[in-house]
Amino acid sequence: MKPYYSNELTTIYNADCLDVLRTMKDKSIDLILTDPPYGIGASKGVGGFGSSSDTAKKYDDDWDSYTPTADDFKQILRVGKEVIIFGGNYFADKLPVNGHWIVWDKVSNIAFDNPFSDCELAWTNINKKIVKKYTLVQQGFLTSEKERYHPTQKPVALFAQILQDYNKDKGIVMDCFAGSFTTAIACEQLGIKNICIEKEQKYCDIGIKRLNSLQLKWDI
């Protein structure tokens, strides 16, 4: 399959992740770090948040209409040596039981009543019976990050910390549901080769724009 974009570190496929994963060898990726859609119908907002006309115009697609299948996760676990899946609690019926979870504490100190979680959980296949916590401010569609490209965009600083802890040898990283391409940006900043898959061309183009902006900053 021909990449949609590639540079020295990042390769992007504008495709369904299954189509790409099925072409890959067992355990050929050192770490899969991904944040799939949860399939809970949050595309048009949650509890009235993220559903304003401005927001609806900005995110005018059904990014949360797809629910990953058991086959998606089967292929992810086949290809990845180590795997970290955000929102793993939404997929308890499709993922094996494992004792090592990552918790992202969003520091929910924004003083208004809202339906968003105080934390997010990431399932892992890593053989450790501990919980690892990261703390960065974010609450639902609100975030301290200045640039916002996707309603469930994860902070680059969060993914950079995870990569530094779980990919110390800088092996190849993959994100099967790239979205706003936070994984790619964090990998580029850390000098890690990565493969990102996103089926929506709009978000692939956003990812390329973000990557090109990084390259421009380095060239100055």
mmCIF file of C-alpha atoms in Angstrom:
data_model
loop_
_atom_site.group_PDB
_atom_site.id
_atom_site.type_symbol
_atom_site.label_atom_id
_atom_site.label_comp_id
_atom_site.label_asym_id
_atom_site.label_seq_id
_atom_site.Cartn_x
_atom_site.Cartn_y
_atom_site.Cartn_z
ATOM 1 C CA MET A 1 0.000 0.000 0.000
ATOM 2 C CA LYS A 2 1.362 3.386 -0.997
ATOM 3 C CA PRO A 3 1.749 5.917 1.835
ATOM 4 C CA TYR A 4 -0.253 9.136 1.658
ATOM 5 C CA TYR A 5 2.772 11.007 3.043
ATOM 6 C CA SER A 6 6.212 10.222 4.394
ATOM 7 C CA ASN A 7 9.285 12.008 5.672
ATOM 8 C CA GLU A 8 12.409 10.851 7.486
ATOM 9 C CA LEU A 9 10.497 9.833 10.620
ATOM 10 C CA THR A 10 6.764 9.693 9.841
ATOM 11 C CA THR A 11 4.763 7.591 7.387
ATOM 12 C CA ILE A 12 1.032 8.299 6.987
ATOM 13 C CA TYR A 13 -1.555 5.987 5.440
ATOM 14 C CA ASN A 14 -4.955 7.387 4.468
ATOM 15 C CA ALA A 15 -6.756 4.060 4.856
ATOM 16 C CA ASP A 16 -8.787 1.800 7.088
ATOM 17 C CA CYS A 17 -6.404 0.500 9.748
ATOM 18 C CA LEU A 18 -7.401 -3.124 9.090
ATOM 19 C CA ASP A 19 -6.298 -2.864 5.466
ATOM 20 C CA VAL A 20 -2.841 -1.772 6.591
ATOM 21 C CA LEU A 21 -2.499 -4.039 9.628
ATOM 22 C CA ARG A 22 -3.324 -7.164 7.647
ATOM 23 C CA THR A 23 -0.283 -6.549 5.425
ATOM 24 C CA MET A 24 2.112 -6.387 8.393
ATOM 25 C CA LYS A 25 4.148 -9.134 10.044
ATOM 26 C CA ASP A 26 3.569 -10.375 13.579
ATOM 27 C CA LYS A 27 5.211 -8.203 16.245
ATOM 28 C CA SER A 28 6.756 -5.923 13.639
ATOM 29 C CA ILE A 29 5.974 -2.732 15.587
ATOM 30 C CA ASP A 30 7.683 -2.016 18.903
ATOM 31 C CA LEU A 31 4.875 0.085 20.412
ATOM 32 C CA ILE A 32 1.333 0.792 19.264
ATOM 33 C CA LEU A 33 0.003 3.924 20.988
ATOM 34 C CA THR A 34 -3.494 4.780 19.833
ATOM 35 C CA ASP A 35 -6.714 6.525 20.843
ATOM 36 C CA PRO A 36 -9.577 4.939 18.874
ATOM 37 C CA PRO A 37 -13.084 6.374 18.600
ATOM 38 C CA TYR A 38 -15.191 5.049 21.438
ATOM 39 C CA GLY A 39 -18.364 4.771 19.371
ATOM 40 C CA ILE A 40 -20.475 6.521 22.015
ATOM 41 C CA GLY A 41 -22.005 9.108 19.669
ATOM 42 C CA ALA A 42 -20.018 12.105 20.922
ATOM 43 C CA SER A 43 -19.567 13.559 17.418
ATOM 44 C CA LYS A 44 -22.217 16.205 18.074
ATOM 45 C CA GLY A 45 -21.195 16.979 21.636
ATOM 46 C CA VAL A 46 -21.732 15.569 25.123
ATOM 47 C CA GLY A 47 -24.314 16.913 27.542
ATOM 48 C CA GLY A 48 -24.591 20.138 25.545
ATOM 49 C CA PHE A 49 -20.829 20.701 25.455
ATOM 50 C CA GLY A 50 -19.095 20.694 22.082
ATOM 51 C CA SER A 51 -22.417 21.051 20.231
ATOM 52 C CA SER A 52 -22.478 24.796 19.574
ATOM 53 C CA SER A 53 -22.771 26.031 16.005
ATOM 54 C CA ASP A 54 -19.078 27.028 15.956
ATOM 55 C CA THR A 55 -17.942 23.642 17.241
ATOM 56 C CA ALA A 56 -20.325 21.729 15.010
ATOM 57 C CA LYS A 57 -19.008 23.662 12.011
ATOM 58 C CA LYS A 58 -15.397 23.001 12.958
ATOM 59 C CA TYR A 59 -15.905 19.258 13.535
ATOM 60 C CA ASP A 60 -18.445 18.610 10.791
ATOM 61 C CA ASP A 61 -17.870 14.866 10.462
ATOM 62 C CA ASP A 62 -18.957 11.759 12.377
ATOM 63 C CA TRP A 63 -15.599 11.053 13.996
ATOM 64 C CA ASP A 64 -17.226 9.059 16.816
ATOM 65 C CA SER A 65 -19.663 7.013 14.740
ATOM 66 C CA TYR A 66 -17.284 4.054 14.311
ATOM 67 C CA THR A 67 -16.826 1.479 17.044
ATOM 68 C CA PRO A 68 -13.599 -0.551 16.731
ATOM 69 C CA THR A 69 -14.267 -4.240 16.210
ATOM 70 C CA ALA A 70 -12.767 -7.315 17.835
ATOM 71 C CA ASP A 71 -10.858 -7.854 14.570
ATOM 72 C CA ASP A 72 -9.330 -4.356 14.837
ATOM 73 C CA PHE A 73 -7.943 -5.217 18.260
ATOM 74 C CA LYS A 74 -6.897 -8.727 17.196
ATOM 75 C CA GLN A 75 -4.740 -7.262 14.419
ATOM 76 C CA ILE A 76 -3.354 -4.521 16.678
ATOM 77 C CA LEU A 77 -2.291 -7.094 19.275
ATOM 78 C CA ARG A 78 -0.823 -9.327 16.579
ATOM 79 C CA VAL A 79 1.328 -6.566 15.058
ATOM 80 C CA GLY A 80 2.392 -4.694 18.205
ATOM 81 C CA LYS A 81 4.959 -5.991 20.677
ATOM 82 C CA GLU A 82 3.614 -3.591 23.284
ATOM 83 C CA VAL A 83 0.240 -1.899 22.959
ATOM 84 C CA ILE A 84 -1.374 1.082 24.698
ATOM 85 C CA ILE A 85 -5.032 1.782 23.865
ATOM 86 C CA PHE A 86 -6.739 4.859 25.292
ATOM 87 C CA GLY A 87 -10.377 4.366 26.250
ATOM 88 C CA GLY A 88 -9.698 0.718 26.971
ATOM 89 C CA ASN A 89 -12.528 0.674 29.521
ATOM 90 C CA TYR A 90 -14.980 1.123 26.622
ATOM 91 C CA PHE A 91 -13.686 -2.071 25.007
ATOM 92 C CA ALA A 92 -13.651 -4.453 27.985
ATOM 93 C CA ASP A 93 -15.558 -7.066 25.954
ATOM 94 C CA LYS A 94 -12.958 -6.982 23.151
ATOM 95 C CA LEU A 95 -9.639 -6.808 25.005
ATOM 96 C CA PRO A 96 -7.945 -9.405 27.239
ATOM 97 C CA VAL A 97 -7.831 -8.833 30.985
ATOM 98 C CA ASN A 98 -4.497 -7.303 32.000
ATOM 99 C CA GLY A 99 -3.145 -5.798 35.179
ATOM 100 C CA HIS A 100 -1.214 -2.767 33.930
ATOM 101 C CA TRP A 101 -3.271 0.364 33.212
ATOM 102 C CA ILE A 102 -2.307 3.961 32.483
ATOM 103 C CA VAL A 103 -4.372 6.736 34.071
ATOM 104 C CA TRP A 104 -4.448 10.256 32.704
ATOM 105 C CA ASP A 105 -5.539 12.615 35.489
ATOM 106 C CA LYS A 106 -7.017 15.683 33.775
ATOM 107 C CA VAL A 107 -6.899 17.820 36.939
ATOM 108 C CA SER A 108 -10.585 18.696 36.702
ATOM 109 C CA ASN A 109 -10.465 22.023 38.487
ATOM 110 C CA ILE A 110 -12.614 23.970 36.011
ATOM 111 C CA ALA A 111 -15.496 25.255 38.127
ATOM 112 C CA PHE A 112 -18.643 24.308 36.240
ATOM 113 C CA ASP A 113 -20.971 21.335 36.145
ATOM 114 C CA ASN A 114 -20.069 19.090 33.217
ATOM 115 C CA PRO A 115 -20.390 15.446 32.113
ATOM 116 C CA PHE A 116 -16.725 14.765 31.400
ATOM 117 C CA SER A 117 -14.545 12.226 33.182
ATOM 118 C CA ASP A 118 -11.938 13.375 35.691
ATOM 119 C CA CYS A 119 -9.520 10.819 34.250
ATOM 120 C CA GLU A 120 -9.015 8.660 31.178
ATOM 121 C CA LEU A 121 -7.846 5.061 31.200
ATOM 122 C CA ALA A 122 -5.493 3.401 28.748
ATOM 123 C CA TRP A 123 -5.401 -0.381 28.500
ATOM 124 C CA THR A 124 -2.036 -2.043 27.910
ATOM 125 C CA ASN A 125 -0.761 -5.540 27.177
ATOM 126 C CA ILE A 126 2.325 -4.827 29.287
ATOM 127 C CA ASN A 127 3.111 -7.451 31.922
ATOM 128 C CA LYS A 128 3.233 -5.261 35.025
ATOM 129 C CA LYS A 129 0.726 -5.345 37.878
ATOM 130 C CA ILE A 130 0.854 -1.604 38.541
ATOM 131 C CA VAL A 131 -0.985 1.567 37.545
ATOM 132 C CA LYS A 132 0.925 4.470 35.980
ATOM 133 C CA LYS A 133 -0.513 7.992 36.305
ATOM 134 C CA TYR A 134 0.128 11.109 34.207
ATOM 135 C CA THR A 135 -1.243 14.530 35.136
ATOM 136 C CA LEU A 136 -2.107 17.198 32.544
ATOM 137 C CA VAL A 137 -4.934 19.721 32.567
ATOM 138 C CA GLN A 138 -7.824 19.015 30.200
ATOM 139 C CA GLN A 139 -11.560 18.596 30.556
ATOM 140 C CA GLY A 140 -13.722 17.317 27.747
ATOM 141 C CA PHE A 141 -13.692 19.688 24.803
ATOM 142 C CA LEU A 142 -11.774 22.253 26.890
ATOM 143 C CA THR A 143 -7.996 22.139 26.995
ATOM 144 C CA SER A 144 -4.951 24.219 27.840
ATOM 145 C CA GLU A 145 -3.440 23.454 24.426
ATOM 146 C CA LYS A 146 -3.605 26.485 22.133
ATOM 147 C CA GLU A 147 -3.979 24.577 18.862
ATOM 148 C CA ARG A 148 -7.066 22.390 18.574
ATOM 149 C CA TYR A 149 -7.648 20.181 15.532
ATOM 150 C CA HIS A 150 -9.896 17.405 16.848
ATOM 151 C CA PRO A 151 -12.476 17.327 19.677
ATOM 152 C CA THR A 152 -10.741 14.443 21.473
ATOM 153 C CA GLN A 153 -7.195 15.581 20.716
ATOM 154 C CA LYS A 154 -4.698 14.318 23.276
ATOM 155 C CA PRO A 155 -1.972 16.673 24.546
ATOM 156 C CA VAL A 156 1.386 16.233 22.828
ATOM 157 C CA ALA A 157 3.077 16.523 26.225
ATOM 158 C CA LEU A 158 1.068 13.533 27.495
ATOM 159 C CA PHE A 159 2.029 11.280 24.598
ATOM 160 C CA ALA A 160 5.642 12.472 24.736
ATOM 161 C CA GLN A 161 5.867 11.436 28.387
ATOM 162 C CA ILE A 162 4.318 8.046 27.614
ATOM 163 C CA LEU A 163 6.753 7.481 24.746
ATOM 164 C CA GLN A 164 9.716 8.386 26.928
ATOM 165 C CA ASP A 165 8.580 5.876 29.574
ATOM 166 C CA TYR A 166 7.425 3.020 27.332
ATOM 167 C CA ASN A 167 9.717 3.360 24.313
ATOM 168 C CA LYS A 168 13.095 4.069 25.861
ATOM 169 C CA ASP A 169 14.960 2.402 22.990
ATOM 170 C CA LYS A 170 13.100 4.537 20.422
ATOM 171 C CA GLY A 171 11.675 1.602 18.510
ATOM 172 C CA ILE A 172 9.067 2.005 15.768
ATOM 173 C CA VAL A 173 5.734 3.407 16.969
ATOM 174 C CA MET A 174 2.343 3.072 15.315
ATOM 175 C CA ASP A 175 -0.976 4.880 15.783
ATOM 176 C CA CYS A 176 -3.862 3.077 14.063
ATOM 177 C CA PHE A 177 -6.428 5.852 14.667
ATOM 178 C CA ALA A 178 -4.274 8.933 14.158
ATOM 179 C CA GLY A 179 -6.963 11.650 14.404
ATOM 180 C CA SER A 180 -5.134 14.918 15.032
ATOM 181 C CA PHE A 181 -1.743 13.137 14.778
ATOM 182 C CA THR A 182 -0.625 13.791 18.349
ATOM 183 C CA THR A 183 1.382 10.554 18.234
ATOM 184 C CA ALA A 184 3.232 11.665 15.109
ATOM 185 C CA ILE A 185 4.011 15.102 16.556
ATOM 186 C CA ALA A 186 5.320 13.608 19.812
ATOM 187 C CA CYS A 187 7.416 11.081 17.877
ATOM 188 C CA GLU A 188 8.884 13.786 15.641
ATOM 189 C CA GLN A 189 9.850 15.838 18.682
ATOM 190 C CA LEU A 190 11.594 12.817 20.208
ATOM 191 C CA GLY A 191 13.210 11.580 16.981
ATOM 192 C CA ILE A 192 11.192 8.340 16.802
ATOM 193 C CA LYS A 193 10.155 6.618 13.580
ATOM 194 C CA ASN A 194 6.408 6.165 13.408
ATOM 195 C CA ILE A 195 3.553 4.942 11.219
ATOM 196 C CA CYS A 196 0.165 6.634 11.464
ATOM 197 C CA ILE A 197 -3.086 5.421 9.921
ATOM 198 C CA GLU A 198 -6.171 7.633 9.491
ATOM 199 C CA LYS A 199 -9.096 6.882 7.212
ATOM 200 C CA GLU A 200 -10.380 10.477 7.017
ATOM 201 C CA GLN A 201 -8.376 12.446 4.454
ATOM 202 C CA LYS A 202 -9.227 15.717 6.199
ATOM 203 C CA TYR A 203 -7.345 14.656 9.313
ATOM 204 C CA CYS A 204 -4.427 13.304 7.270
ATOM 205 C CA ASP A 205 -4.074 16.740 5.698
ATOM 206 C CA ILE A 206 -4.239 18.355 9.139
ATOM 207 C CA GLY A 207 -1.526 15.983 10.348
ATOM 208 C CA ILE A 208 0.723 16.825 7.401
ATOM 209 C CA LYS A 209 0.216 20.539 8.043
ATOM 210 C CA ARG A 210 1.203 20.083 11.690
ATOM 211 C CA LEU A 211 4.284 18.075 10.728
ATOM 212 C CA ASN A 212 5.341 20.643 8.140
ATOM 213 C CA SER A 213 4.965 23.380 10.752
ATOM 214 C CA LEU A 214 7.320 21.463 13.015
ATOM 215 C CA GLN A 215 9.873 21.101 10.227
ATOM 216 C CA LEU A 216 9.631 24.831 9.494
ATOM 217 C CA LYS A 217 10.352 25.688 13.136
ATOM 218 C CA TRP A 218 13.429 23.474 13.083
ATOM 219 C CA ASP A 219 14.710 25.046 9.876
ATOM 220 C CA ILE A 220 14.600 28.586 11.244
#
